Short mmCIF file of C-alpha atoms and ligand atoms in Angstrom, two decimals:
data_model
loop_
_atom_site.label_atom_id
_atom_site.label_comp_id
_atom_site.label_asym_id
_atom_site.label_seq_id
_atom_site.Cartn_x
_atom_site.Cartn_y
_atom_site.Cartn_z
CA UNK A 1 -5.96 13.40 -17.30
CA UNK A 2 -2.67 15.63 -19.12
CA UNK A 3 -0.21 13.54 -20.83
CA UNK A 4 3.54 13.80 -20.13
CA UNK A 5 6.28 14.17 -22.33
CA UNK A 6 9.44 11.68 -21.78
CA UNK A 7 12.62 11.11 -22.68
CA UNK A 8 13.43 7.41 -22.87
CA UNK A 9 16.87 7.77 -20.89
CA UNK A 10 17.87 3.56 -21.45
CA UNK A 11 16.45 0.41 -22.92
CA UNK A 12 17.69 -2.34 -21.29
CA UNK A 13 17.43 -6.58 -22.23
CA UNK A 14 16.30 -8.32 -18.73
CA UNK A 15 15.55 -11.53 -20.64
CA UNK A 16 15.59 -12.40 -24.44
CA UNK A 17 11.74 -10.98 -24.22
CA UNK A 18 11.80 -8.44 -21.17
CA UNK A 19 12.74 -4.69 -21.49
CA UNK A 20 13.49 -2.80 -18.87
CA UNK A 21 12.88 0.87 -19.80
CA UNK A 22 13.82 4.25 -18.03
CA UNK A 23 12.07 6.96 -18.70
CA UNK A 24 13.18 11.06 -17.18
CA UNK A 25 9.61 12.84 -17.22
CA UNK A 26 9.87 16.74 -18.29
CA UNK A 27 7.59 17.80 -15.29
CA UNK A 28 6.95 16.20 -11.36
CA UNK A 29 4.84 12.98 -11.87
CA UNK A 30 2.47 12.18 -8.64
CA UNK A 31 1.89 8.55 -8.23
CA UNK A 32 1.16 5.77 -5.56
CA UNK A 33 3.89 2.31 -5.67
CA UNK A 34 1.15 -0.15 -7.52
CA UNK A 35 -0.11 2.26 -10.38
CA UNK A 36 0.48 2.06 -13.77
CA UNK A 37 1.13 4.71 -16.50
CA UNK A 38 -0.67 4.99 -20.08
CA UNK A 39 1.71 5.13 -22.84
CA UNK A 40 0.09 6.88 -25.70
CA UNK A 41 0.77 5.95 -29.06
CA UNK A 42 -1.49 7.90 -30.29
CA UNK A 43 -4.14 10.27 -28.53
CA UNK A 44 -6.35 7.77 -28.80
CA UNK A 45 -4.40 4.36 -28.78
CA UNK A 46 -3.26 4.17 -25.00
CA UNK A 47 -1.30 0.54 -23.35
CA UNK A 48 -1.01 0.39 -20.05
CA UNK A 49 2.17 -0.70 -18.18
CA UNK A 50 2.47 -0.95 -14.42
CA UNK A 51 5.22 1.27 -13.27
CA UNK A 52 8.24 -0.42 -11.20
CA UNK A 53 10.07 2.28 -10.15
CA UNK A 54 8.65 4.32 -6.94
CA UNK A 55 7.50 8.07 -6.17
CA UNK A 56 10.37 8.49 -4.70
CA UNK A 57 12.78 7.47 -7.80
CA UNK A 58 13.65 10.88 -10.58
CA UNK A 59 13.46 8.24 -12.93
CA UNK A 60 9.94 5.80 -14.24
CA UNK A 61 11.01 2.41 -14.85
CA UNK A 62 9.04 -0.20 -16.90
CA UNK A 63 9.40 -3.77 -17.57
CA UNK A 64 7.77 -4.63 -21.07
CA UNK A 65 7.42 -8.21 -22.26
CA UNK A 66 7.27 -8.88 -25.88
CA UNK A 67 6.36 -12.67 -26.34
CA UNK A 68 7.00 -13.70 -29.81
CA UNK A 69 3.39 -12.95 -31.58
CA UNK A 70 2.38 -10.35 -29.37
CA UNK A 71 1.93 -6.95 -31.39
CA UNK A 72 0.03 -5.08 -28.68
CA UNK A 73 3.41 -4.97 -26.53
CA UNK A 74 5.64 -4.88 -29.69
CA UNK A 75 4.01 -2.00 -31.38
CA UNK A 76 4.74 -0.29 -27.65
CA UNK A 77 8.55 -1.23 -27.74
CA UNK A 78 8.68 -0.43 -31.10
CA UNK A 79 7.24 3.16 -30.50
CA UNK A 80 9.35 3.49 -27.09
CA UNK A 81 13.20 2.41 -29.63
CA UNK A 82 12.07 4.56 -32.38
CA UNK A 83 11.92 7.66 -29.25
CA UNK A 84 15.07 6.66 -28.10
CA UNK A 85 16.71 6.18 -31.11
CA UNK A 86 15.68 9.95 -32.24
CA UNK A 87 16.36 11.38 -28.97
CA UNK A 88 12.58 12.35 -29.00
CA UNK A 89 9.69 12.61 -26.30
CA UNK A 90 7.24 9.69 -25.54
CA UNK A 91 3.92 11.12 -24.28
CA UNK A 92 3.03 9.17 -21.24
CA UNK A 93 -0.51 9.54 -18.53
CA UNK A 94 1.06 8.28 -14.92
CA UNK A 95 -0.98 7.85 -11.89
CA UNK A 96 -4.09 5.10 -12.67
CA UNK A 97 -5.57 2.33 -11.49
CA UNK A 98 -7.11 1.79 -8.29
CA UNK A 99 -5.04 -1.41 -7.29
CA UNK A 100 -1.76 0.41 -5.57
CA UNK A 101 -0.65 0.05 -1.92
CA UNK A 102 -3.12 1.21 0.83
CA UNK A 103 -0.20 2.57 3.11
CA UNK A 104 -2.12 2.55 6.25
CA UNK A 105 -3.95 -1.04 6.41
CA UNK A 106 -2.41 -3.05 8.88
CA UNK A 107 -2.70 -6.39 7.95
CA UNK A 108 0.12 -8.64 6.53
CA UNK A 109 0.27 -8.52 2.58
CA UNK A 110 0.69 -11.23 0.28
CA UNK A 111 2.22 -9.63 -3.26
CA UNK A 112 1.51 -12.21 -6.17
CA UNK A 113 3.45 -11.82 -9.74
CA UNK A 114 3.13 -13.40 -12.81
CA UNK A 115 5.76 -13.41 -15.05
CA UNK A 116 5.94 -9.21 -15.96
CA UNK A 117 3.03 -8.68 -13.41
CA UNK A 118 6.29 -8.48 -11.50
CA UNK A 119 6.79 -4.82 -12.20
CA UNK A 120 3.73 -4.20 -10.02
CA UNK A 121 4.94 -5.97 -6.86
CA UNK A 122 8.23 -4.70 -7.09
CA UNK A 123 6.71 -1.16 -6.99
CA UNK A 124 5.08 -1.89 -3.82
CA UNK A 125 7.76 -3.92 -2.71
CA UNK A 126 10.09 -1.24 -2.65
CA UNK A 127 7.83 1.02 -1.08
CA UNK A 128 6.99 -1.29 1.73
CA UNK A 129 10.72 -1.52 2.36
CA UNK A 130 11.35 2.44 2.48
CA UNK A 131 8.65 3.12 4.69
CA UNK A 132 9.91 0.49 7.12
CA UNK A 133 6.66 -1.69 7.22
CA UNK A 134 7.13 -3.94 10.22
CA UNK A 135 4.08 -6.24 9.13
CA UNK A 136 5.14 -9.70 7.49
CA UNK A 137 5.13 -9.79 3.83
CA UNK A 138 5.06 -12.25 1.27
CA UNK A 139 6.07 -11.72 -2.74
CA UNK A 140 5.65 -14.96 -4.59
CA UNK A 141 6.67 -14.41 -8.11
CA UNK A 142 5.40 -17.04 -11.05
CA UNK A 143 7.13 -17.49 -14.25
CA UNK A 144 7.48 -20.45 -17.17
CA UNK A 145 11.14 -20.50 -16.94
CA UNK A 146 13.69 -19.89 -14.32
CA UNK A 147 15.24 -17.11 -16.99
CA UNK A 148 12.45 -15.21 -16.22
CA UNK A 149 13.23 -14.27 -12.57
CA UNK A 150 15.15 -11.50 -13.86
CA UNK A 151 15.27 -9.93 -10.55
CA UNK A 152 15.72 -12.75 -8.04
CA UNK A 153 19.13 -11.18 -7.31
CA UNK A 154 17.51 -8.04 -5.98
CA UNK A 155 14.72 -9.69 -4.35
CA UNK A 156 16.60 -12.15 -2.74
CA UNK A 157 18.59 -9.07 -1.17
CA UNK A 158 15.37 -7.66 -0.16
CA UNK A 159 14.23 -10.56 1.88
CA UNK A 160 17.68 -11.03 3.31
CA UNK A 161 17.67 -7.21 4.43
CA UNK A 162 14.29 -7.44 6.24
CA UNK A 163 13.60 -9.91 8.65
CA UNK A 164 9.60 -10.00 7.94
CA UNK A 165 10.06 -9.75 4.37
CA UNK A 166 9.89 -13.54 2.19
CA UNK A 167 10.35 -13.99 -1.52
CA UNK A 168 9.11 -17.43 -3.04
CA UNK A 169 9.88 -17.72 -6.46
CA UNK A 170 7.65 -20.84 -8.00
CA UNK A 171 9.01 -21.78 -11.44
CA UNK A 172 5.84 -23.62 -14.03
CA UNK A 173 8.91 -25.76 -16.03
CA UNK A 174 12.04 -25.87 -14.13
CA UNK A 175 15.40 -27.09 -14.84
CA UNK A 176 16.60 -29.81 -13.12
CA UNK A 177 18.99 -28.08 -10.84
CA UNK A 178 15.65 -26.09 -9.87
CA UNK A 179 15.14 -26.65 -5.94
CA UNK A 180 12.28 -23.68 -5.25
CA UNK A 181 8.34 -24.48 -5.22
CA UNK A 182 7.04 -25.72 -8.86
CA UNK A 183 3.74 -25.10 -10.38
CA UNK A 184 1.27 -21.99 -10.79
CA UNK A 185 2.38 -19.13 -8.36
CA UNK A 186 -1.30 -18.82 -6.94
CA UNK A 187 -1.12 -22.73 -6.39
CA UNK A 188 1.90 -22.15 -4.15
CA UNK A 189 -0.30 -19.21 -1.69
CA UNK A 190 -3.60 -21.72 -1.51
CA UNK A 191 -0.43 -24.87 -0.58
CA UNK A 192 1.79 -21.94 1.90
CA UNK A 193 -1.53 -20.29 3.77
CA UNK A 194 -4.29 -22.86 5.26
CA UNK A 195 -6.50 -19.38 5.73
CA UNK A 196 -6.03 -16.04 3.95
CA UNK A 197 -8.17 -14.39 6.12
CA UNK A 198 -5.99 -11.67 7.64
CA UNK A 199 -4.12 -10.85 4.47
CA UNK A 200 -3.87 -7.73 1.99
CA UNK A 201 -3.19 -9.23 -1.23
CA UNK A 202 -1.97 -7.70 -4.60
CA UNK A 203 -1.79 -9.29 -7.54
CA UNK A 204 -0.60 -8.71 -11.36
CA UNK A 205 -0.20 -10.73 -14.25
CA UNK A 206 -1.67 -12.72 -17.02
CA UNK A 207 -5.90 -11.89 -16.68
CA UNK A 208 -6.31 -15.54 -16.57
CA UNK A 209 -4.64 -15.59 -13.39
CA UNK A 210 -6.10 -12.80 -11.17
CA UNK A 211 -9.15 -14.98 -12.01
CA UNK A 212 -8.18 -17.93 -10.94
CA UNK A 213 -6.42 -16.25 -7.88
CA UNK A 214 -9.15 -14.00 -7.34
CA UNK A 215 -11.82 -17.08 -6.81
CA UNK A 216 -9.21 -19.40 -5.03
CA UNK A 217 -8.06 -17.00 -2.63
CA UNK A 218 -11.49 -16.42 -1.67
CA UNK A 219 -12.61 -19.85 -1.59
CA UNK A 220 -9.83 -20.18 1.09
CA UNK A 221 -11.13 -17.29 3.38
CA UNK A 222 -9.80 -14.79 1.48
CA UNK A 223 -11.67 -11.18 0.94
CA UNK A 224 -12.72 -9.51 -2.07
CA UNK A 225 -12.05 -6.40 -0.91
CA UNK A 226 -8.56 -6.78 0.63
CA UNK A 227 -8.15 -8.11 -3.28
CA UNK A 228 -6.38 -5.57 -5.56
CA UNK A 229 -5.91 -5.93 -9.46
CA UNK A 230 -6.28 -3.76 -11.74
CA UNK A 231 -6.85 -6.74 -14.45
CA UNK A 232 -10.28 -7.29 -11.92
CA UNK A 233 -11.36 -4.27 -14.52
CA UNK A 234 -10.49 -6.24 -17.54
CA UNK A 235 -12.25 -9.87 -16.88
C1 FAD B 301 -3.15 -2.10 -15.74
C2 FAD B 301 -2.42 -3.15 -16.87
C3 FAD B 301 -0.67 -3.04 -16.41
C4 FAD B 301 -0.39 -3.65 -17.33
N1 FAD B 301 1.39 -3.61 -17.20
C5 FAD B 301 2.29 -4.28 -17.62
C6 FAD B 301 3.69 -4.33 -17.75
O1 FAD B 301 4.55 -3.58 -16.80
N2 FAD B 301 4.35 -5.08 -19.04
C7 FAD B 301 4.39 -6.03 -19.38
O2 FAD B 301 4.85 -6.97 -20.08
N3 FAD B 301 2.65 -5.87 -19.38
C8 FAD B 301 1.57 -5.30 -18.94
N4 FAD B 301 0.19 -5.94 -19.02
C9 FAD B 301 0.14 -6.90 -19.75
C10 FAD B 301 -0.59 -8.02 -19.11
O3 FAD B 301 -0.65 -7.96 -17.91
C11 FAD B 301 0.95 -8.70 -19.05
O4 FAD B 301 0.78 -9.39 -20.79
C12 FAD B 301 1.25 -10.20 -18.78
O5 FAD B 301 0.60 -9.88 -16.81
C13 FAD B 301 2.32 -11.29 -18.89
O6 FAD B 301 2.49 -12.06 -18.57
P1 FAD B 301 3.42 -13.21 -18.34
O7 FAD B 301 3.79 -13.14 -20.39
O8 FAD B 301 4.94 -12.44 -18.65
O9 FAD B 301 3.28 -14.27 -18.02
P2 FAD B 301 3.26 -15.61 -18.19
O10 FAD B 301 4.66 -16.03 -18.66
O11 FAD B 301 2.08 -16.46 -19.29
O12 FAD B 301 2.91 -16.45 -16.76
C14 FAD B 301 3.72 -16.21 -15.28
C15 FAD B 301 2.70 -17.20 -14.85
O13 FAD B 301 1.75 -16.73 -14.15
C16 FAD B 301 1.07 -17.67 -13.90
N5 FAD B 301 0.01 -17.97 -15.01
C17 FAD B 301 -0.20 -17.78 -16.45
N6 FAD B 301 -1.53 -18.28 -16.82
C18 FAD B 301 -2.27 -18.56 -15.61
C19 FAD B 301 -3.27 -19.68 -15.67
N7 FAD B 301 -4.05 -19.57 -16.83
N8 FAD B 301 -3.72 -20.02 -14.98
C20 FAD B 301 -2.97 -19.55 -13.40
N9 FAD B 301 -1.68 -19.06 -13.34
C21 FAD B 301 -1.49 -18.62 -14.59
C22 FAD B 301 1.91 -18.93 -13.60
O14 FAD B 301 2.49 -19.08 -12.43
C23 FAD B 301 3.05 -18.54 -15.34
O15 FAD B 301 4.32 -19.34 -14.63
C24 FAD B 301 -0.48 -4.87 -18.26
C25 FAD B 301 -1.84 -5.23 -18.53
C26 FAD B 301 -2.45 -3.35 -17.81
C27 FAD B 301 -4.12 -4.54 -17.88
#
């Protein structure tokens, strides 16, 4: 796959450990909502990040989490910051993965995100809205703390303006004021759907979450051929 040069247009802090990065590709890029790109630190050191934007957007948007002690993502973020401050290009390979939105499926959709796995479901959610999709869509976003729900306002608007769209945030360790769902995000799905038989399920987040969710959803009627996650290739 050809690597494409991109200018780092902006870096914005979404939370103390998550940055939004906007990239301007030097040439048109082709991908499907839900695919990822690889950031080329060197010609052989390439790191995957979900594309949060949709193919209709001019800029590529990334959400990069750098939790304390995570050298894998910190090195990627340092690379981006260096090229932003020196106004030089980074190289990316765009349009990877097998977990992209199946636009022609007639099945209702569950989007499951753990932490920064939200980037992946954001792309699909925005593409679905632009396509005037009329089937039910349930977007579950699980985080450890409420403060990590950095796009909650946008997602509430997404749900408020489409009667068939539903946004369900799930917090693992809530503040006393939290009135929403509590616990692990895949458990919230299991609690809400007695059978997952009819659903297409798209998921991204920690690999452990993807593995646990796939088995639990299959036990509750979900079909493996209707569950999509690039994490499955890694576990
Ligand atoms: C193809 C690909 C694309 C990637 N794209 C990105 C990207 O765009 N940005 C990025 O930062 N990283 C990316 N990564 C790396 C990796 O997926 C992230 O590091 C991971 O999603 C980070 O999760 P978190 O720390 O935000 O979640 P956490 O804060 O650890 O967890 C969030 C929620 O997930 C659920 N969860 C967590 N652990 C478990 C468990 N053991 N069992 C059940 N549920 C659990 C819980 O509901 C929890 O509240 C990518 C990796 C691959 C392979």
